[in-house]
Amino acid sequence: MEKLKPLFNLDDLKAPVLSGNGLTGKDILSVGQFDKYTLDYIFTRAKEMQNMVEKVGGVDLLKGKVLACMFYEPSTRTSSSFIAAMERLGGSVIPITQGVQFSSVSKGETLADSIKVLEQYADVIVLRHPEIGSAQVAADSASVPVLNAGDGPGEHPTQALLDLFTIKEELGSLDGLTVSMVGDLRYGRTVHSLTKLLLKYNVKLRFVSPEILRLPLTVMNQVIDAGVDVRETHDVSDVIGNTDVLYVTRVQKERFTDLQQYEEVKDFYVITPEIMEKAKEKMVVMHPLPRVGEIDPAIDSDPRAAYFRQARNGMYIRMALLAGVLGRA
Ligand code: ASP
């Protein structure tokens, strides 16, 4: 199987039909694999999935197919939305989502071996793992498609796809927007993946974080190389009035080696109704969830609060991806 090549070559842009065949058998490991054509294709398919679910709840597109959902780190939304996606398409799931204490990993099995065993039973594997690059390791030992559901502080490509899809759904377009990312930009893998995807569009980026949680240089250098209008600040009020998308994140406690340091920054930002008063009338507040205090629940009833709709969109995007990699688009 080809590894980490763009899912479509530029030549494929001439393909007459937007068939899912371009995704068939591919791993989804990093947002670097997607060009705009593929993104549009996935969003179109996700929209179809949404219409289908709203009309009939589910179909038999993936009947007979099995997904192994292997989560070495806690997850609620990502794992359950992948499971819901598979089941709404008529497939079934091996859910290894209770943590590794219940799996052979606790007996010392390597990731490569676990993957080689799982592919004996499953047609596609979704993996979450605490180490950067683990999804690539898994993909290297698998002959079935591997979907990266978060590799430590590295990437979370399917989250970035659902984030982009949500922006498009909520605001109609991705171009011309100012996107402000707030919170733990250092360890927040969803921020890393979303930032890289947004570089394909005509956007302005604002990064709001405490000093110790600034965006990693590797990602910032890509932003600078892309020539995007970018600014960093510690203060939400510097950006709120001009923001179209306020992307709020949790401080990633599990990545800190010094918990004292975590305590110092954990409550750095709380988005309150007072802050929302200074925001545009047409803007969206997003969050990959779970939130642990960064957004006051009083905002939940504000029509601009999109985070629960965002979570639902995750299911449609994952339906589109599973159908695509399994060649049943
Ligand atoms: N659910 C997201 C992730 O897995 C965000 C978070 O955990 O804060 O990265």
Short mmCIF file of C-alpha atoms and ligand atoms in Angstrom, two decimals:
data_model
loop_
_atom_site.label_atom_id
_atom_site.label_comp_id
_atom_site.label_asym_id
_atom_site.label_seq_id
_atom_site.Cartn_x
_atom_site.Cartn_y
_atom_site.Cartn_z
CA MET A 1 0.00 0.00 0.00
CA GLU A 2 1.23 3.53 -0.75
CA LYS A 3 2.09 5.51 2.37
CA LEU A 4 1.65 9.22 3.03
CA LYS A 5 1.31 10.29 -0.56
CA PRO A 6 -1.34 12.88 -1.37
CA LEU A 7 -4.64 11.06 -1.68
CA PHE A 8 -4.99 12.62 -5.12
CA ASN A 9 -2.27 13.71 -7.50
CA LEU A 10 -2.75 17.00 -9.26
CA ASP A 11 -3.41 15.01 -12.42
CA ASP A 12 -6.42 13.49 -10.74
CA LEU A 13 -8.00 16.94 -10.74
CA LYS A 14 -8.99 16.12 -14.28
CA ALA A 15 -10.90 13.07 -13.13
CA PRO A 16 -14.37 13.46 -14.62
CA VAL A 17 -16.28 12.04 -11.67
CA LEU A 18 -15.74 12.73 -8.00
CA SER A 19 -15.66 9.04 -7.20
CA GLY A 20 -14.49 7.77 -3.84
CA ASN A 21 -11.97 5.55 -5.57
CA GLY A 22 -9.20 8.06 -4.88
CA LEU A 23 -9.52 7.24 -1.19
CA THR A 24 -9.84 3.50 -1.59
CA GLY A 25 -7.33 1.58 0.47
CA LYS A 26 -5.51 4.73 1.65
CA ASP A 27 -4.31 5.53 5.15
CA ILE A 28 -5.36 8.84 6.64
CA LEU A 29 -2.45 9.90 8.81
CA SER A 30 -1.90 13.60 8.36
CA VAL A 31 -3.67 16.62 6.94
CA GLY A 32 -0.69 17.01 4.61
CA GLN A 33 -2.31 14.32 2.46
CA PHE A 34 -5.25 16.49 1.43
CA ASP A 35 -5.47 18.94 -1.40
CA LYS A 36 -8.45 21.25 -1.86
CA TYR A 37 -10.04 18.96 -4.41
CA THR A 38 -10.04 16.06 -1.97
CA LEU A 39 -11.35 18.28 0.81
CA ASP A 40 -14.26 19.44 -1.35
CA TYR A 41 -14.96 15.86 -2.30
CA ILE A 42 -15.02 14.73 1.35
CA PHE A 43 -17.25 17.65 2.36
CA THR A 44 -19.70 16.83 -0.44
CA ARG A 45 -19.84 13.22 0.70
CA ALA A 46 -20.26 14.27 4.35
CA LYS A 47 -23.19 16.47 3.35
CA GLU A 48 -24.77 13.51 1.55
CA MET A 49 -24.25 11.42 4.69
CA GLN A 50 -25.95 14.12 6.75
CA ASN A 51 -28.97 14.20 4.40
CA MET A 52 -29.17 10.43 4.45
CA VAL A 53 -29.00 10.22 8.28
CA GLU A 54 -31.62 12.93 8.64
CA LYS A 55 -33.95 11.11 6.23
CA VAL A 56 -33.51 7.42 7.02
CA GLY A 57 -30.97 7.11 9.86
CA GLY A 58 -28.70 4.59 8.12
CA VAL A 59 -27.94 2.45 5.06
CA ASP A 60 -26.17 -0.82 4.27
CA LEU A 61 -23.24 0.66 2.34
CA LEU A 62 -20.62 -1.00 4.56
CA LYS A 63 -22.52 -4.20 5.36
CA GLY A 64 -20.02 -7.00 5.92
CA LYS A 65 -17.18 -4.58 6.72
CA VAL A 66 -15.55 -4.46 10.15
CA LEU A 67 -13.80 -1.52 11.83
CA ALA A 68 -11.27 -2.05 14.64
CA CYS A 69 -11.31 0.98 16.91
CA MET A 70 -8.06 0.90 18.91
CA PHE A 71 -7.72 3.67 21.50
CA TYR A 72 -4.63 3.80 23.69
CA GLU A 73 -5.76 7.17 25.09
CA PRO A 74 -9.14 8.25 26.47
CA SER A 75 -11.78 9.35 23.99
CA THR A 76 -15.51 9.90 23.95
CA ARG A 77 -16.41 11.86 20.81
CA THR A 78 -13.84 10.47 18.40
CA SER A 79 -14.38 6.83 19.31
CA SER A 80 -18.16 7.03 19.56
CA SER A 81 -18.50 9.04 16.36
CA PHE A 82 -16.40 6.50 14.45
CA ILE A 83 -18.52 3.70 15.92
CA ALA A 84 -21.76 5.54 15.08
CA ALA A 85 -20.43 6.27 11.58
CA MET A 86 -19.65 2.60 10.93
CA GLU A 87 -22.96 1.41 12.32
CA ARG A 88 -25.04 3.96 10.41
CA LEU A 89 -23.40 2.61 7.25
CA GLY A 90 -24.31 -0.96 8.15
CA GLY A 91 -20.83 -2.12 9.21
CA SER A 92 -19.69 -3.50 12.55
CA VAL A 93 -17.04 -2.53 15.07
CA ILE A 94 -14.43 -4.14 17.31
CA PRO A 95 -14.30 -1.49 20.04
CA ILE A 96 -11.00 -1.47 21.93
CA THR A 97 -11.76 1.80 23.62
CA GLN A 98 -11.58 0.96 27.29
CA GLY A 99 -7.85 1.67 27.46
CA VAL A 100 -4.97 -0.67 27.02
CA GLN A 101 -5.35 -2.24 30.44
CA PHE A 102 -7.92 -4.56 28.89
CA SER A 103 -5.88 -5.49 25.84
CA SER A 104 -2.79 -7.53 25.04
CA VAL A 105 -0.77 -4.32 25.09
CA SER A 106 -0.79 -4.68 28.87
CA LYS A 107 1.03 -8.00 28.30
CA GLY A 108 3.77 -6.20 26.39
CA GLU A 109 2.60 -6.61 22.80
CA THR A 110 4.09 -4.09 20.35
CA LEU A 111 1.89 -1.71 18.41
CA ALA A 112 3.00 -3.34 15.16
CA ASP A 113 1.94 -6.78 16.42
CA SER A 114 -1.40 -5.54 17.73
CA ILE A 115 -2.11 -4.00 14.34
CA LYS A 116 -1.07 -7.15 12.47
CA VAL A 117 -3.48 -9.16 14.58
CA LEU A 118 -6.35 -6.69 14.25
CA GLU A 119 -6.10 -6.65 10.49
CA GLN A 120 -6.84 -10.38 10.52
CA TYR A 121 -10.33 -9.46 11.74
CA ALA A 122 -10.96 -5.97 10.44
CA ASP A 123 -11.09 -4.14 7.10
CA VAL A 124 -10.06 -0.78 8.53
CA ILE A 125 -8.32 0.34 11.73
CA VAL A 126 -8.80 3.59 13.65
CA LEU A 127 -5.94 4.29 16.05
CA ARG A 128 -5.40 6.76 18.87
CA HIS A 129 -2.02 6.58 20.55
CA PRO A 130 0.01 8.86 22.85
CA GLU A 131 3.13 8.98 20.65
CA ILE A 132 3.74 11.24 17.66
CA GLY A 133 4.25 9.09 14.56
CA SER A 134 2.45 6.05 15.99
CA ALA A 135 -0.18 6.14 13.24
CA GLN A 136 2.59 5.94 10.64
CA VAL A 137 4.13 2.97 12.49
CA ALA A 138 0.74 1.26 12.47
CA ALA A 139 0.17 2.03 8.81
CA ASP A 140 3.59 0.62 7.94
CA SER A 141 2.68 -2.72 9.44
CA ALA A 142 -0.93 -2.84 8.23
CA SER A 143 -2.27 -3.92 4.88
CA VAL A 144 -5.68 -2.42 5.62
CA PRO A 145 -6.26 1.36 5.84
CA VAL A 146 -5.24 3.02 9.12
CA LEU A 147 -6.97 6.23 10.21
CA ASN A 148 -5.10 8.42 12.69
CA ALA A 149 -7.47 9.43 15.50
CA GLY A 150 -4.77 11.41 17.32
CA ASP A 151 -1.08 10.64 17.75
CA GLY A 152 -0.11 12.32 21.01
CA PRO A 153 0.50 16.04 20.53
CA GLY A 154 1.06 15.39 16.80
CA GLU A 155 -1.99 15.42 14.55
CA HIS A 156 -5.70 14.72 14.54
CA PRO A 157 -6.57 14.85 10.84
CA THR A 158 -10.18 13.67 11.00
CA GLN A 159 -10.90 16.33 13.63
CA ALA A 160 -9.43 19.00 11.36
CA LEU A 161 -11.66 17.82 8.52
CA LEU A 162 -14.76 18.06 10.69
CA ASP A 163 -13.62 21.47 11.95
CA LEU A 164 -13.28 22.79 8.40
CA PHE A 165 -16.59 21.22 7.42
CA THR A 166 -18.24 22.93 10.40
CA ILE A 167 -16.81 26.35 9.47
CA LYS A 168 -18.15 25.88 5.97
CA GLU A 169 -21.55 24.78 7.22
CA GLU A 170 -21.83 27.61 9.73
CA LEU A 171 -20.37 30.51 7.74
CA GLY A 172 -20.83 29.37 4.14
CA SER A 173 -17.21 29.68 3.02
CA LEU A 174 -13.68 29.26 4.25
CA ASP A 175 -12.13 32.15 2.38
CA GLY A 176 -11.88 35.65 3.77
CA LEU A 177 -12.23 34.57 7.38
CA THR A 178 -10.24 35.48 10.47
CA VAL A 179 -9.75 32.38 12.58
CA SER A 180 -8.55 32.89 16.17
CA MET A 181 -7.25 29.86 18.06
CA VAL A 182 -7.23 30.16 21.83
CA GLY A 183 -5.68 28.11 24.63
CA ASP A 184 -3.18 25.28 24.46
CA LEU A 185 -1.66 25.79 21.04
CA ARG A 186 1.49 23.92 22.01
CA TYR A 187 0.06 20.52 22.82
CA GLY A 188 -3.34 20.83 21.14
CA ARG A 189 -3.03 18.50 18.17
CA THR A 190 -6.37 19.66 16.76
CA VAL A 191 -4.90 23.16 16.48
CA HIS A 192 -1.86 21.84 14.61
CA SER A 193 -3.95 19.92 12.10
CA LEU A 194 -6.55 22.66 11.61
CA THR A 195 -3.88 25.34 11.15
CA LYS A 196 -2.16 23.33 8.43
CA LEU A 197 -5.45 22.76 6.59
CA LEU A 198 -6.45 26.42 6.84
CA LEU A 199 -3.24 27.41 5.05
CA LYS A 200 -4.89 26.15 1.87
CA TYR A 201 -7.47 28.94 2.11
CA ASN A 202 -7.42 32.71 2.12
CA VAL A 203 -7.62 33.23 5.89
CA LYS A 204 -6.08 35.40 8.58
CA LEU A 205 -4.82 33.50 11.63
CA ARG A 206 -4.67 34.77 15.20
CA PHE A 207 -3.02 32.66 17.91
CA VAL A 208 -3.96 33.45 21.50
CA SER A 209 -2.09 31.60 24.24
CA PRO A 210 -0.02 31.99 27.38
CA GLU A 211 3.70 32.23 26.63
CA ILE A 212 4.43 28.61 27.51
CA LEU A 213 1.63 27.29 25.29
CA ARG A 214 2.50 29.09 22.04
CA LEU A 215 2.16 27.29 18.74
CA PRO A 216 5.20 25.03 18.09
CA LEU A 217 7.81 26.54 15.79
CA THR A 218 7.45 23.73 13.28
CA VAL A 219 3.82 24.68 12.72
CA MET A 220 4.43 28.43 12.95
CA ASN A 221 7.15 28.17 10.29
CA GLN A 222 4.65 26.59 7.92
CA VAL A 223 2.25 29.46 8.61
CA ILE A 224 4.97 32.01 7.88
CA ASP A 225 6.12 30.18 4.74
CA ALA A 226 2.52 30.22 3.48
CA GLY A 227 2.58 34.04 3.68
CA VAL A 228 -0.62 34.13 5.73
CA ASP A 229 -1.55 37.26 7.73
CA VAL A 230 -0.75 36.01 11.26
CA ARG A 231 -0.52 37.49 14.75
CA GLU A 232 0.17 36.10 18.22
CA THR A 233 -1.16 37.57 21.44
CA HIS A 234 -1.86 36.59 25.06
CA ASP A 235 -5.13 38.47 25.19
CA VAL A 236 -8.48 37.39 23.66
CA SER A 237 -9.74 40.96 23.70
CA ASP A 238 -7.04 41.88 21.14
CA VAL A 239 -8.76 39.67 18.55
CA ILE A 240 -12.37 39.07 19.51
CA GLY A 241 -13.92 42.01 17.61
CA ASN A 242 -12.47 40.93 14.25
CA THR A 243 -12.82 37.18 14.62
CA ASP A 244 -15.11 35.02 12.49
CA VAL A 245 -14.15 31.70 14.06
CA LEU A 246 -13.12 31.51 17.71
CA TYR A 247 -11.54 28.06 18.12
CA VAL A 248 -11.15 27.43 21.84
CA THR A 249 -9.10 24.55 23.26
CA ARG A 250 -8.54 22.79 26.57
CA VAL A 251 -5.14 22.97 28.28
CA GLN A 252 -3.84 19.42 27.70
CA LYS A 253 -3.08 18.37 31.27
CA GLU A 254 -1.89 14.91 30.22
CA ARG A 255 1.03 16.38 28.24
CA PHE A 256 2.52 18.31 31.18
CA THR A 257 5.45 16.82 33.08
CA ASP A 258 5.23 19.63 35.67
CA LEU A 259 1.68 19.76 37.08
CA GLN A 260 2.44 22.99 38.90
CA GLN A 261 2.93 24.59 35.50
CA TYR A 262 -0.42 23.17 34.37
CA GLU A 263 -2.13 24.71 37.41
CA GLU A 264 -0.67 28.10 36.50
CA VAL A 265 -2.15 28.14 33.00
CA LYS A 266 -5.23 25.96 33.20
CA ASP A 267 -7.68 28.82 33.82
CA PHE A 268 -5.90 31.37 31.65
CA TYR A 269 -8.91 31.83 29.35
CA VAL A 270 -12.61 31.55 29.96
CA ILE A 271 -14.95 32.67 27.20
CA THR A 272 -17.83 34.41 28.98
CA PRO A 273 -21.03 36.17 27.83
CA GLU A 274 -19.21 39.48 28.45
CA ILE A 275 -16.50 38.51 25.96
CA MET A 276 -19.17 37.38 23.49
CA GLU A 277 -20.73 40.85 23.64
CA LYS A 278 -17.60 42.19 21.94
CA ALA A 279 -17.73 39.56 19.20
CA LYS A 280 -19.29 39.88 15.75
CA GLU A 281 -22.94 38.97 15.42
CA LYS A 282 -22.07 36.49 12.70
CA MET A 283 -19.25 34.43 14.15
CA VAL A 284 -18.88 30.92 15.56
CA VAL A 285 -17.39 29.56 18.73
CA MET A 286 -15.89 26.12 18.20
CA HIS A 287 -14.17 23.65 20.54
CA PRO A 288 -12.98 20.10 19.80
CA LEU A 289 -14.27 19.14 23.29
CA PRO A 290 -14.06 18.08 26.04
CA ARG A 291 -14.15 21.52 27.64
CA VAL A 292 -12.97 21.86 31.21
CA GLY A 293 -13.94 25.42 31.98
CA GLU A 294 -12.67 27.38 28.94
CA ILE A 295 -16.21 28.17 27.76
CA ASP A 296 -18.85 29.32 30.21
CA PRO A 297 -21.91 27.03 29.75
CA ALA A 298 -24.00 30.22 29.74
CA ILE A 299 -22.85 30.56 26.12
CA ASP A 300 -24.33 27.22 25.05
CA SER A 301 -27.66 28.84 24.18
CA ASP A 302 -25.98 31.56 22.09
CA PRO A 303 -26.65 30.70 18.41
CA ARG A 304 -22.96 31.37 17.73
CA ALA A 305 -21.97 28.42 19.97
CA ALA A 306 -21.30 25.73 17.36
CA TYR A 307 -19.39 23.14 19.40
CA PHE A 308 -22.16 20.58 19.76
CA ARG A 309 -23.12 20.87 16.09
CA GLN A 310 -19.38 20.48 15.40
CA ALA A 311 -19.35 17.17 17.31
CA ARG A 312 -22.28 15.90 15.23
CA ASN A 313 -20.50 16.86 12.03
CA GLY A 314 -17.71 14.52 13.13
CA MET A 315 -19.98 11.57 12.49
CA TYR A 316 -20.78 12.70 8.93
CA ILE A 317 -17.12 13.32 8.10
CA ARG A 318 -16.12 9.93 9.49
CA MET A 319 -18.90 8.23 7.53
CA ALA A 320 -17.54 9.85 4.36
CA LEU A 321 -13.98 8.76 5.20
CA LEU A 322 -14.87 5.16 6.09
CA ALA A 323 -16.94 4.76 2.93
CA GLY A 324 -14.08 6.31 0.94
CA VAL A 325 -11.20 4.20 2.24
CA LEU A 326 -13.34 1.06 2.00
CA GLY A 327 -14.11 1.83 -1.64
CA ARG A 328 -17.85 2.10 -1.15
CA ALA A 329 -18.34 5.79 -1.73
N1 ASP B 1 -10.68 15.64 21.71
C1 ASP B 1 -9.57 16.41 21.23
C2 ASP B 1 -8.33 15.53 21.06
O1 ASP B 1 -8.41 14.34 21.18
C3 ASP B 1 -9.31 17.61 22.03
C4 ASP B 1 -8.89 17.42 23.47
O2 ASP B 1 -8.73 16.29 23.96
O3 ASP B 1 -8.72 18.44 24.13
O4 ASP B 1 -7.27 16.05 20.75
#
